mmCIF file of C-alpha atoms and ligand atoms in Angstrom:
data_model
loop_
_atom_site.group_PDB
_atom_site.id
_atom_site.type_symbol
_atom_site.label_atom_id
_atom_site.label_comp_id
_atom_site.label_asym_id
_atom_site.label_seq_id
_atom_site.Cartn_x
_atom_site.Cartn_y
_atom_site.Cartn_z
ATOM 1 C CA UNK K 29 0.202 0.165 -0.326
ATOM 2 C CA UNK K 30 1.521 3.304 -1.249
ATOM 3 C CA UNK K 31 2.134 5.736 2.298
ATOM 4 C CA UNK K 32 -0.192 8.275 0.919
ATOM 5 C CA UNK K 33 -2.711 5.773 1.322
ATOM 6 C CA UNK K 34 -2.845 6.789 5.872
ATOM 7 C CA UNK K 35 -4.547 9.947 5.548
ATOM 8 C CA UNK K 36 -7.195 8.161 4.702
ATOM 9 C CA UNK K 37 -7.256 7.585 8.298
ATOM 10 C CA UNK K 38 -7.595 10.897 9.081
ATOM 11 C CA UNK K 39 -11.103 11.930 8.132
ATOM 12 C CA UNK K 40 -12.949 13.508 11.174
ATOM 13 C CA UNK K 41 -13.230 16.773 12.738
ATOM 14 C CA UNK K 42 -16.472 18.546 14.307
ATOM 15 C CA UNK K 43 -16.927 20.507 10.518
ATOM 16 C CA UNK K 44 -17.426 17.402 9.255
ATOM 17 C CA UNK K 45 -19.635 15.488 11.731
ATOM 18 C CA UNK K 46 -21.875 18.667 12.354
ATOM 19 C CA UNK K 47 -22.695 18.690 8.520
ATOM 20 C CA UNK K 48 -23.218 15.614 8.476
ATOM 21 C CA UNK K 49 -26.311 16.103 11.234
ATOM 22 C CA UNK K 50 -26.849 18.650 8.942
ATOM 23 C CA UNK K 51 -27.821 16.625 6.344
ATOM 24 C CA UNK K 52 -29.835 13.994 8.320
ATOM 25 C CA UNK K 53 -31.874 16.000 10.962
ATOM 26 C CA UNK K 54 -32.064 19.752 8.990
ATOM 27 C CA UNK K 55 -30.624 21.212 12.210
ATOM 28 C CA UNK K 56 -26.848 21.617 14.394
ATOM 29 C CA UNK K 57 -26.496 19.332 16.493
ATOM 30 C CA UNK K 58 -27.028 20.510 20.025
ATOM 31 C CA UNK K 59 -23.621 18.795 21.221
ATOM 32 C CA UNK K 60 -20.218 17.134 19.417
ATOM 33 C CA UNK K 61 -18.980 14.346 21.914
ATOM 34 C CA UNK K 62 -15.197 12.390 21.751
ATOM 35 C CA UNK K 63 -13.536 9.753 22.880
ATOM 36 C CA UNK K 64 -9.547 7.799 21.992
ATOM 37 C CA UNK K 65 -8.862 5.033 20.553
ATOM 38 C CA UNK K 66 -4.794 4.317 23.383
ATOM 39 C CA UNK K 67 -2.219 3.777 22.305
ATOM 40 C CA UNK K 68 -0.848 1.273 25.375
ATOM 41 C CA UNK K 69 2.995 2.163 25.852
ATOM 42 C CA UNK K 70 4.539 0.177 28.050
ATOM 43 C CA UNK K 71 2.404 -2.778 30.153
ATOM 44 C CA UNK K 72 1.410 -5.883 28.671
ATOM 45 C CA UNK K 73 -1.362 -7.925 30.190
ATOM 46 C CA UNK K 74 -1.299 -6.943 33.574
ATOM 47 C CA UNK K 75 -4.169 -4.919 33.816
ATOM 48 C CA UNK K 76 -6.580 -8.003 34.720
ATOM 49 C CA UNK K 77 -3.628 -9.358 37.436
ATOM 50 C CA UNK K 78 -4.237 -6.127 39.059
ATOM 51 C CA UNK K 79 -1.097 -3.924 38.284
ATOM 52 C CA UNK K 80 0.084 -1.713 36.062
ATOM 53 C CA UNK K 81 0.044 0.311 32.330
ATOM 54 C CA UNK K 82 1.111 3.681 31.267
ATOM 55 C CA UNK K 83 -0.767 3.897 27.682
ATOM 56 C CA UNK K 84 -1.684 6.921 26.162
ATOM 57 C CA UNK K 85 -5.263 8.550 24.067
ATOM 58 C CA UNK K 86 -4.692 8.011 20.887
ATOM 59 C CA UNK K 87 -5.236 11.719 18.537
ATOM 60 C CA UNK K 88 -7.000 9.402 17.137
ATOM 61 C CA UNK K 89 -11.000 9.224 18.159
ATOM 62 C CA UNK K 90 -14.815 7.796 17.481
ATOM 63 C CA UNK K 91 -16.918 11.044 17.124
ATOM 64 C CA UNK K 92 -20.810 11.716 18.103
ATOM 65 C CA UNK K 93 -22.932 14.973 16.941
ATOM 66 C CA UNK K 94 -26.870 14.503 19.053
ATOM 67 C CA UNK K 95 -28.972 16.410 19.965
ATOM 68 C CA UNK K 96 -31.749 14.980 22.702
ATOM 69 C CA UNK K 97 -35.276 13.634 22.751
ATOM 70 C CA UNK K 98 -37.787 14.603 24.053
ATOM 71 C CA UNK K 99 -38.242 10.364 24.200
ATOM 72 C CA UNK K 100 -36.685 7.488 25.202
ATOM 73 C CA UNK K 101 -35.637 6.267 21.832
ATOM 74 C CA UNK K 102 -31.441 6.384 20.023
ATOM 75 C CA UNK K 103 -31.398 6.784 16.529
ATOM 76 C CA UNK K 104 -27.406 7.066 16.012
ATOM 77 C CA UNK K 105 -26.430 6.543 11.874
ATOM 78 C CA UNK K 106 -23.146 5.819 11.472
ATOM 79 C CA UNK K 107 -20.785 6.858 9.088
ATOM 80 C CA UNK K 108 -18.713 4.173 8.716
ATOM 81 C CA UNK K 109 -20.955 1.093 8.556
ATOM 82 C CA UNK K 110 -23.872 3.093 6.505
ATOM 83 C CA UNK K 111 -25.754 1.845 8.798
ATOM 84 C CA UNK K 112 -29.124 4.055 11.110
ATOM 85 C CA UNK K 113 -29.561 1.711 14.897
ATOM 86 C CA UNK K 114 -32.895 1.924 16.235
ATOM 87 C CA UNK K 115 -34.032 1.360 19.909
ATOM 88 C CA UNK K 116 -35.981 2.142 22.797
ATOM 89 C CA UNK K 117 -34.166 2.712 26.449
ATOM 90 C CA UNK K 118 -37.300 0.242 27.618
ATOM 91 C CA UNK K 119 -35.866 -2.406 25.357
ATOM 92 C CA UNK K 120 -32.578 -3.634 24.871
ATOM 93 C CA UNK K 121 -32.035 -6.466 22.876
ATOM 94 C CA UNK K 122 -29.150 -6.066 20.305
ATOM 95 C CA UNK K 123 -26.358 -7.768 20.744
ATOM 96 C CA UNK K 124 -24.360 -7.464 17.217
ATOM 97 C CA UNK K 125 -21.531 -5.799 15.558
ATOM 98 C CA UNK K 126 -21.210 -2.495 16.168
ATOM 99 C CA UNK K 127 -25.105 -2.275 17.441
ATOM 100 C CA UNK K 128 -23.753 -4.307 20.861
ATOM 101 C CA UNK K 129 -20.995 -1.334 21.781
ATOM 102 C CA UNK K 130 -23.896 1.209 22.363
ATOM 103 C CA UNK K 131 -27.610 -0.715 23.518
ATOM 104 C CA UNK K 132 -24.196 -2.179 25.748
ATOM 105 C CA UNK K 133 -23.479 1.472 26.899
ATOM 106 C CA UNK K 134 -27.129 1.722 28.059
ATOM 107 C CA UNK K 135 -27.714 -0.762 29.403
ATOM 108 C CA UNK K 136 -24.722 -0.614 31.959
ATOM 109 C CA UNK K 137 -25.548 2.981 32.989
ATOM 110 C CA UNK K 138 -29.423 2.544 33.330
ATOM 111 C CA UNK K 139 -27.908 -1.019 35.590
ATOM 112 C CA UNK K 140 -25.969 1.559 38.222
ATOM 113 C CA UNK K 141 -29.930 3.734 38.319
ATOM 114 C CA UNK K 142 -29.052 5.965 35.780
ATOM 115 C CA UNK K 143 -31.935 7.674 34.762
ATOM 116 C CA UNK K 144 -31.335 8.018 30.856
ATOM 117 C CA UNK K 145 -33.371 10.411 27.732
ATOM 118 C CA UNK K 146 -32.863 9.265 24.062
ATOM 119 C CA UNK K 147 -31.245 10.961 22.089
ATOM 120 C CA UNK K 148 -30.553 11.233 18.114
ATOM 121 C CA UNK K 149 -27.498 11.800 16.622
ATOM 122 C CA UNK K 150 -24.863 10.404 14.141
ATOM 123 C CA UNK K 151 -20.992 8.790 14.407
ATOM 124 C CA UNK K 152 -17.465 8.808 12.171
ATOM 125 C CA UNK K 153 -14.247 7.416 13.171
ATOM 126 C CA UNK K 154 -10.402 7.425 12.960
ATOM 127 C CA UNK K 155 -9.904 4.929 15.093
ATOM 128 C CA UNK K 156 -8.128 2.525 12.556
ATOM 129 C CA UNK K 157 -11.184 -1.313 13.328
ATOM 130 C CA UNK K 158 -9.970 -4.511 14.758
ATOM 131 C CA UNK K 159 -6.205 -2.753 14.325
ATOM 132 C CA UNK K 160 -6.417 -3.670 18.182
ATOM 133 C CA UNK K 161 -6.000 0.717 18.763
ATOM 134 C CA UNK K 162 -9.339 0.506 20.613
ATOM 135 C CA UNK K 163 -11.946 1.416 19.311
ATOM 136 C CA UNK K 164 -14.588 -0.304 20.490
ATOM 137 C CA UNK K 165 -13.611 1.098 23.980
ATOM 138 C CA UNK K 166 -13.861 4.291 21.999
ATOM 139 C CA UNK K 167 -17.361 4.279 20.150
ATOM 140 C CA UNK K 168 -18.125 2.808 24.250
ATOM 141 C CA UNK K 169 -17.199 6.158 26.365
ATOM 142 C CA UNK K 170 -18.305 7.823 23.633
ATOM 143 C CA UNK K 171 -21.605 7.310 23.667
ATOM 144 C CA UNK K 172 -21.802 7.291 28.028
ATOM 145 C CA UNK K 173 -20.359 11.099 26.997
ATOM 146 C CA UNK K 174 -22.991 11.403 24.810
ATOM 147 C CA UNK K 175 -25.604 9.640 26.881
ATOM 148 C CA UNK K 176 -24.382 11.998 30.472
ATOM 149 C CA UNK K 177 -24.003 14.592 28.276
ATOM 150 C CA UNK K 178 -28.115 15.176 27.428
ATOM 151 C CA UNK K 179 -28.859 13.340 30.499
ATOM 152 C CA UNK K 180 -27.520 16.141 32.411
ATOM 153 C CA UNK K 181 -25.222 13.472 34.647
ATOM 154 C CA UNK K 182 -22.551 14.429 36.036
ATOM 155 C CA UNK K 183 -19.253 12.860 33.623
ATOM 156 C CA UNK K 184 -17.448 10.099 36.315
ATOM 157 C CA UNK K 185 -14.336 9.430 34.430
ATOM 158 C CA UNK K 186 -13.622 6.043 36.418
ATOM 159 C CA UNK K 187 -16.687 4.999 37.077
ATOM 160 C CA UNK K 188 -17.992 5.407 33.668
ATOM 161 C CA UNK K 189 -14.967 3.332 32.235
ATOM 162 C CA UNK K 190 -15.976 1.327 34.804
ATOM 163 C CA UNK K 191 -19.704 0.513 33.255
ATOM 164 C CA UNK K 192 -18.072 0.558 29.600
ATOM 165 C CA UNK K 193 -15.941 -2.067 30.792
ATOM 166 C CA UNK K 194 -18.958 -3.803 32.215
ATOM 167 C CA UNK K 195 -20.740 -3.435 29.186
ATOM 168 C CA UNK K 196 -17.966 -5.086 26.819
ATOM 169 C CA UNK K 197 -17.231 -7.805 29.830
ATOM 170 C CA UNK K 198 -20.992 -9.040 29.833
ATOM 171 C CA UNK K 199 -23.865 -7.430 27.024
ATOM 172 C CA UNK K 200 -21.011 -7.691 23.982
ATOM 173 C CA UNK K 201 -19.293 -10.523 26.871
ATOM 174 C CA UNK K 202 -15.236 -10.019 25.902
ATOM 175 C CA UNK K 203 -13.285 -9.943 28.574
ATOM 176 C CA UNK K 204 -10.535 -7.098 28.658
ATOM 177 C CA UNK K 205 -9.688 -5.881 31.792
ATOM 178 C CA UNK K 206 -9.822 -1.214 32.841
ATOM 179 C CA UNK K 207 -7.435 -0.599 30.898
ATOM 180 C CA UNK K 208 -8.816 0.291 27.230
ATOM 181 C CA UNK K 209 -11.899 1.690 29.677
ATOM 182 C CA UNK K 210 -9.598 3.735 31.404
ATOM 183 C CA UNK K 211 -7.134 5.709 28.996
ATOM 184 C CA UNK K 212 -10.455 6.728 26.391
ATOM 185 C CA UNK K 213 -12.167 8.240 29.790
ATOM 186 C CA UNK K 214 -9.404 9.737 31.672
ATOM 187 C CA UNK K 215 -6.656 10.317 29.379
ATOM 188 C CA UNK K 216 -4.806 13.546 29.671
ATOM 189 C CA UNK K 217 -3.070 15.314 26.139
ATOM 190 C CA UNK K 218 0.451 15.069 26.098
ATOM 191 C CA UNK K 219 0.839 12.595 28.834
ATOM 192 C CA UNK K 220 0.459 9.271 29.917
ATOM 193 C CA UNK K 221 -1.873 7.638 32.096
ATOM 194 C CA UNK K 222 0.717 5.464 34.822
ATOM 195 C CA UNK K 223 -2.476 3.353 36.283
ATOM 196 C CA UNK K 224 -2.760 1.182 38.925
ATOM 197 C CA UNK K 225 -5.308 -1.241 37.923
ATOM 198 C CA UNK K 226 -5.785 -2.276 41.764
ATOM 199 C CA UNK K 227 -6.681 1.031 43.314
ATOM 200 C CA UNK K 228 -7.321 2.406 39.377
ATOM 201 C CA UNK K 229 -6.026 5.900 40.567
ATOM 202 C CA UNK K 230 -4.419 7.134 37.581
ATOM 203 C CA UNK K 231 -1.577 9.550 37.215
ATOM 204 C CA UNK K 232 -0.633 12.051 34.131
ATOM 205 C CA UNK K 233 3.178 11.268 33.308
ATOM 206 C CA UNK K 234 4.087 14.878 30.348
ATOM 207 C CA UNK K 235 5.902 13.456 27.613
ATOM 208 C CA UNK K 236 8.690 14.619 26.607
ATOM 209 C CA UNK K 237 9.347 16.658 23.981
ATOM 210 C CA UNK K 238 12.331 15.618 22.183
ATOM 211 C CA UNK K 239 10.729 12.046 21.120
ATOM 212 C CA UNK K 240 7.058 10.555 18.984
ATOM 213 C CA UNK K 241 5.977 7.631 19.304
ATOM 214 C CA UNK K 242 4.783 5.523 16.391
ATOM 215 C CA UNK K 243 2.372 3.092 15.808
ATOM 216 C CA UNK K 244 3.183 0.418 13.467
ATOM 217 C CA UNK K 245 0.432 -1.310 11.822
ATOM 218 C CA UNK K 246 1.353 -5.376 11.173
ATOM 219 C CA UNK K 247 -2.151 -5.554 8.699
ATOM 220 C CA UNK K 248 -2.046 -9.143 10.079
ATOM 221 C CA UNK K 249 -5.201 -11.057 11.293
ATOM 222 C CA UNK K 250 -5.931 -10.840 15.098
ATOM 223 C CA UNK K 251 -7.782 -14.016 14.534
ATOM 224 C CA UNK K 252 -6.509 -16.565 17.640
ATOM 225 C CA UNK K 253 -6.731 -13.001 19.530
ATOM 226 C CA UNK K 254 -9.598 -14.138 21.381
ATOM 227 C CA UNK K 255 -9.488 -17.685 22.559
ATOM 228 C CA UNK K 256 -6.173 -16.728 23.502
ATOM 229 C CA UNK K 257 -6.639 -14.381 25.931
ATOM 230 C CA UNK K 258 -8.802 -16.079 27.863
ATOM 231 C CA UNK K 259 -6.741 -18.664 28.263
ATOM 232 C CA UNK K 260 -3.271 -16.333 28.994
ATOM 233 C CA UNK K 261 -5.540 -15.046 31.819
ATOM 234 C CA UNK K 262 -6.497 -18.173 32.964
ATOM 235 C CA UNK K 263 -2.725 -19.487 33.494
ATOM 236 C CA UNK K 264 -2.421 -15.848 35.686
ATOM 237 C CA UNK K 265 -4.481 -17.298 37.624
ATOM 238 C CA UNK K 266 -3.601 -20.546 37.660
ATOM 239 C CA UNK K 267 -0.162 -19.024 38.768
ATOM 240 C CA UNK K 268 -2.040 -17.418 41.836
ATOM 241 C CA UNK K 269 -3.240 -20.869 43.022
ATOM 242 C CA UNK K 270 0.046 -22.348 42.741
ATOM 243 C CA UNK K 271 1.774 -19.944 44.477
ATOM 244 C CA UNK K 272 -0.094 -19.883 47.313
ATOM 245 C CA UNK K 273 0.907 -22.368 49.615
ATOM 246 C CA UNK K 274 4.090 -21.138 49.691
ATOM 247 C CA UNK K 275 2.599 -16.927 49.593
ATOM 248 C CA UNK K 276 -1.306 -17.398 51.084
ATOM 249 C CA UNK K 277 -0.891 -13.117 51.129
ATOM 250 C CA UNK K 278 -1.402 -12.832 47.171
ATOM 251 C CA UNK K 279 -4.648 -12.827 45.721
ATOM 252 C CA UNK K 280 -2.922 -11.210 42.282
ATOM 253 C CA UNK K 281 0.064 -11.727 40.274
ATOM 254 C CA UNK K 282 0.840 -8.157 40.884
ATOM 255 C CA UNK K 283 0.905 -9.111 44.543
ATOM 256 C CA UNK K 284 4.478 -11.114 42.825
ATOM 257 C CA UNK K 285 7.274 -9.382 43.357
ATOM 258 C CA UNK K 286 10.189 -11.001 40.669
ATOM 259 C CA UNK K 287 12.068 -12.146 43.433
ATOM 260 C CA UNK K 288 9.342 -13.920 45.256
ATOM 261 C CA UNK K 289 8.408 -16.013 42.444
ATOM 262 C CA UNK K 290 12.396 -16.532 41.957
ATOM 263 C CA UNK K 291 12.120 -18.285 45.016
ATOM 264 C CA UNK K 292 8.705 -20.368 44.657
ATOM 265 C CA UNK K 293 9.240 -21.496 40.946
ATOM 266 C CA UNK K 294 9.955 -24.983 41.219
ATOM 267 C CA UNK K 295 5.960 -24.744 42.438
ATOM 268 C CA UNK K 296 5.344 -24.051 38.469
ATOM 269 C CA UNK K 297 5.103 -25.989 35.635
ATOM 270 C CA UNK K 298 7.079 -23.974 33.371
ATOM 271 C CA UNK K 299 4.530 -22.311 30.542
ATOM 272 C CA UNK K 300 2.689 -20.542 33.575
ATOM 273 C CA UNK K 301 6.560 -19.618 35.090
ATOM 274 C CA UNK K 302 7.064 -18.420 32.351
ATOM 275 C CA UNK K 303 4.170 -16.389 32.321
ATOM 276 C CA UNK K 304 3.803 -15.572 35.726
ATOM 277 C CA UNK K 305 7.275 -14.004 35.004
ATOM 278 C CA UNK K 306 5.942 -11.949 32.136
ATOM 279 C CA UNK K 307 3.509 -10.638 34.443
ATOM 280 C CA UNK K 308 5.315 -9.666 37.139
ATOM 281 C CA UNK K 309 8.673 -8.411 35.482
ATOM 282 C CA UNK K 310 6.831 -6.483 33.376
ATOM 283 C CA UNK K 311 4.929 -5.308 36.464
ATOM 284 C CA UNK K 312 8.018 -3.875 37.177
ATOM 285 C CA UNK K 313 8.932 -2.932 34.365
ATOM 286 C CA UNK K 314 6.091 -0.229 33.728
ATOM 287 C CA UNK K 315 7.290 0.924 37.812
ATOM 288 C CA UNK K 316 11.143 1.904 35.914
ATOM 289 C CA UNK K 317 9.294 3.179 32.529
ATOM 290 C CA UNK K 318 7.772 6.102 35.115
ATOM 291 C CA UNK K 319 10.390 6.702 36.454
ATOM 292 C CA UNK K 320 11.975 7.139 33.454
ATOM 293 C CA UNK K 321 10.305 9.655 31.862
ATOM 294 C CA UNK K 322 9.914 11.730 34.618
ATOM 295 C CA UNK K 323 14.272 11.746 34.275
ATOM 296 C CA UNK K 324 12.520 12.612 30.055
ATOM 297 C CA UNK K 325 15.549 9.483 29.896
ATOM 298 C CA UNK K 326 14.026 8.209 26.876
ATOM 299 C CA UNK K 327 16.608 5.963 25.793
ATOM 300 C CA UNK K 328 15.971 3.645 28.870
ATOM 301 C CA UNK K 329 12.463 3.838 28.388
ATOM 302 C CA UNK K 330 13.185 2.528 25.031
ATOM 303 C CA UNK K 331 15.894 -0.322 26.740
ATOM 304 C CA UNK K 332 12.396 -0.889 28.689
ATOM 305 C CA UNK K 333 10.035 -1.178 26.106
ATOM 306 C CA UNK K 334 11.934 -3.399 23.865
ATOM 307 C CA UNK K 335 12.513 -6.357 27.229
ATOM 308 C CA UNK K 336 8.656 -5.918 27.102
ATOM 309 C CA UNK K 337 8.218 -6.722 24.114
ATOM 310 C CA UNK K 338 11.443 -9.738 24.508
ATOM 311 C CA UNK K 339 8.654 -10.923 27.426
ATOM 312 C CA UNK K 340 5.812 -10.522 25.481
ATOM 313 C CA UNK K 341 7.593 -13.019 23.171
ATOM 314 C CA UNK K 342 9.152 -15.608 25.030
ATOM 315 C CA UNK K 343 7.350 -15.692 27.958
ATOM 316 C CA UNK K 344 3.804 -14.770 27.388
ATOM 317 C CA UNK K 345 3.947 -15.626 23.716
ATOM 318 C CA UNK K 346 1.494 -13.482 22.717
ATOM 319 C CA UNK K 347 4.049 -12.031 19.599
ATOM 320 C CA UNK K 348 3.686 -12.795 15.881
ATOM 321 C CA UNK K 349 6.201 -12.864 13.220
ATOM 322 C CA UNK K 350 5.246 -9.468 11.814
ATOM 323 C CA UNK K 351 5.140 -7.993 15.066
ATOM 324 C CA UNK K 352 9.183 -9.252 16.167
ATOM 325 C CA UNK K 353 9.464 -7.880 11.717
ATOM 326 C CA UNK K 354 8.438 -4.494 12.869
ATOM 327 C CA UNK K 355 9.900 -3.818 15.978
ATOM 328 C CA UNK K 356 13.284 -5.510 14.326
ATOM 329 C CA UNK K 357 13.427 -2.909 11.667
ATOM 330 C CA UNK K 358 12.081 -0.134 14.192
ATOM 331 C CA UNK K 359 15.182 -0.647 15.567
ATOM 332 C CA UNK K 360 18.011 -0.739 13.562
ATOM 333 C CA UNK K 361 16.358 2.274 11.461
ATOM 334 C CA UNK K 362 17.132 3.655 14.727
ATOM 335 C CA UNK K 363 14.701 3.628 17.143
ATOM 336 C CA UNK K 364 14.750 4.123 21.235
ATOM 337 C CA UNK K 365 12.856 1.024 21.074
ATOM 338 C CA UNK K 366 9.908 -0.811 19.970
ATOM 339 C CA UNK K 367 6.993 -3.306 21.457
ATOM 340 C CA UNK K 368 3.951 -4.850 20.554
ATOM 341 C CA UNK K 369 1.217 -3.096 21.880
ATOM 342 C CA UNK K 370 -2.012 -4.469 23.056
ATOM 343 C CA UNK K 371 -3.330 -8.147 23.225
ATOM 344 C CA UNK K 372 -1.281 -9.445 20.747
ATOM 345 C CA UNK K 373 -1.811 -11.730 18.409
ATOM 346 C CA UNK K 374 -1.283 -9.221 15.665
ATOM 347 C CA UNK K 375 -1.971 -5.521 15.494
ATOM 348 C CA UNK K 376 -0.245 -2.816 15.580
ATOM 349 C CA UNK K 377 4.234 -2.511 17.185
ATOM 350 C CA UNK K 378 4.409 0.989 18.611
ATOM 351 C CA UNK K 379 7.998 2.462 18.538
ATOM 352 C CA UNK K 380 10.351 5.508 20.480
ATOM 353 C CA UNK K 381 12.350 7.645 18.546
ATOM 354 C CA UNK K 382 12.795 11.280 17.908
ATOM 355 C CA UNK K 383 10.849 13.163 16.861
ATOM 356 C CA UNK K 384 12.932 14.736 13.677
ATOM 357 C CA UNK K 385 13.448 11.185 13.060
ATOM 358 C CA UNK K 386 9.205 10.202 13.526
ATOM 359 C CA UNK K 387 8.184 10.916 9.685
ATOM 360 C CA UNK K 388 10.872 8.990 7.953
ATOM 361 C CA UNK K 389 11.486 6.439 10.356
ATOM 362 C CA UNK K 390 7.199 5.858 9.384
ATOM 363 C CA UNK K 391 7.554 5.287 6.309
ATOM 364 C CA UNK K 392 11.011 3.978 6.148
ATOM 365 C CA UNK K 393 9.763 1.192 8.584
ATOM 366 C CA UNK K 394 6.190 -0.177 7.345
ATOM 367 C CA UNK K 395 7.810 0.259 2.745
ATOM 368 C CA UNK K 396 10.161 -2.248 4.180
ATOM 369 C CA UNK K 397 7.953 -3.943 6.321
ATOM 370 C CA UNK K 398 4.833 -4.035 2.954
ATOM 371 C CA UNK K 399 7.600 -4.845 0.893
ATOM 372 C CA UNK K 400 9.180 -8.391 3.089
ATOM 373 C CA UNK K 401 5.499 -9.821 3.629
ATOM 374 C CA UNK K 402 2.835 -8.839 1.110
ATOM 375 C CA UNK K 403 1.143 -7.039 3.433
ATOM 376 C CA UNK K 404 -0.544 -3.591 3.460
ATOM 377 C CA UNK K 405 0.684 -2.291 6.839
ATOM 378 C CA UNK K 406 0.845 1.625 7.811
ATOM 379 C CA UNK K 407 2.137 3.792 10.269
ATOM 380 C CA UNK K 408 1.343 7.133 11.580
ATOM 381 C CA UNK K 409 3.101 9.662 14.431
ATOM 382 C CA UNK K 410 0.743 10.491 16.829
ATOM 383 C CA UNK K 411 0.869 12.377 19.853
ATOM 384 C CA UNK K 412 -1.683 12.199 23.473
ATOM 385 C CA UNK K 413 -4.667 13.489 23.115
ATOM 386 C CA UNK K 414 -7.180 13.620 26.211
ATOM 387 C CA UNK K 415 -9.693 11.249 27.091
ATOM 388 C CA UNK K 416 -13.348 11.640 26.555
ATOM 389 C CA UNK K 417 -15.219 14.547 26.264
ATOM 390 C CA UNK K 418 -17.627 17.631 24.902
ATOM 391 C CA UNK K 419 -16.951 19.832 22.313
ATOM 392 C CA UNK K 420 -17.142 23.454 20.959
ATOM 393 C CA UNK K 421 -19.528 23.664 18.411
HETATM 394 C C1 GLA N 29 -6.808 -5.884 25.369
HETATM 395 C C2 GLA N 29 -7.335 -6.346 26.607
HETATM 396 C C3 GLA N 29 -6.502 -4.428 27.245
HETATM 397 C C4 GLA N 29 -5.232 -5.881 28.174
HETATM 398 C C5 GLA N 29 -4.929 -5.722 26.109
HETATM 399 C C6 GLA N 29 -2.941 -5.803 27.522
HETATM 400 O O1 GLA N 29 -6.479 -4.671 24.859
HETATM 401 O O2 GLA N 29 -8.754 -4.686 26.078
HETATM 402 O O3 GLA N 29 -7.292 -5.039 28.873
HETATM 403 O O4 GLA N 29 -5.384 -6.828 29.139
HETATM 404 O O5 GLA N 29 -5.548 -6.149 25.772
HETATM 405 O O6 GLA N 29 -2.495 -5.990 27.762
#
């Protein structure tokens, strides 16, 4: 795929949304809401182990232009899917396609006791879909922001992230952790967000001006992702159960230090030991990354990202030939660090490089990748945006 084509992913703005709304409803929208996709800098497969993560909100998002309705109906047109959904808040029943995310959020908000009003709107996004950049969490949080806006509810980012996660776990049926929803709700422009997934405490960490993050999409199917994800979760729980005979105070792998794991490794079958080793060392790498960022030590952050990739590849076994190649090409092109990001098994890698090298890095790595694999990978340079919010019109 020619490099220039990636510009198609940068298409949404308030003007385009307001125009689409006007075409459909012959009126200006009352509000436009926006919630971002995410890329995780480090801390992979730690969130369902009560551990630490360090994602940032992408400057790409799902947007909805909307106005309230006097009744309890929701009508939403997706420009990306060219489909309209219509449903009553008194009869939520769809678990199909993108409608499941919209209805799931309505369900979770109502389950939490919120009295919702209906609304109608137009939705579009420039988070690539199915690429592992959390377009689904962006959709959930944009929908949550729309409901809170029309229903005169206060916006509590952490609570909304928890309800969106509940929608995804219990309505859509995907057993994700809290990372994607919490960064989409609570991201801070110019910052990565350090999240303690046990307490849900968040701490924005400023990103160094001299560095850029480049997202590299592998264009490889993520077919295994669902079943393997659940299998990894089960393996982590297994590790905890077996370690509890020696460490009765632990409830998750968050409670186990790398030293404790080494001391008790004989309790675990080799595969389970390696899964646990990834999680406990990854938690330590996230803490070290936060320290490195606070010191402006980008080359140390790069080393930690590379170590994270090796651990995901060798111990957690969620990488792929394509993701390994992207990391290798980025490092050969002079990046400070690179790693797969998100659940793995396809999707994206992320690389950290000098700001002035970022465009050339993105282009050079992807051209070489596409040439060697025959795939239609693409890349974009990204900066950290805010979490879900209502935009000025
Ligand atoms: C997916 C899940 C997240 C997290 C990552 C792996 O993105 O939705 O909760 O577990 O995988 O770090």
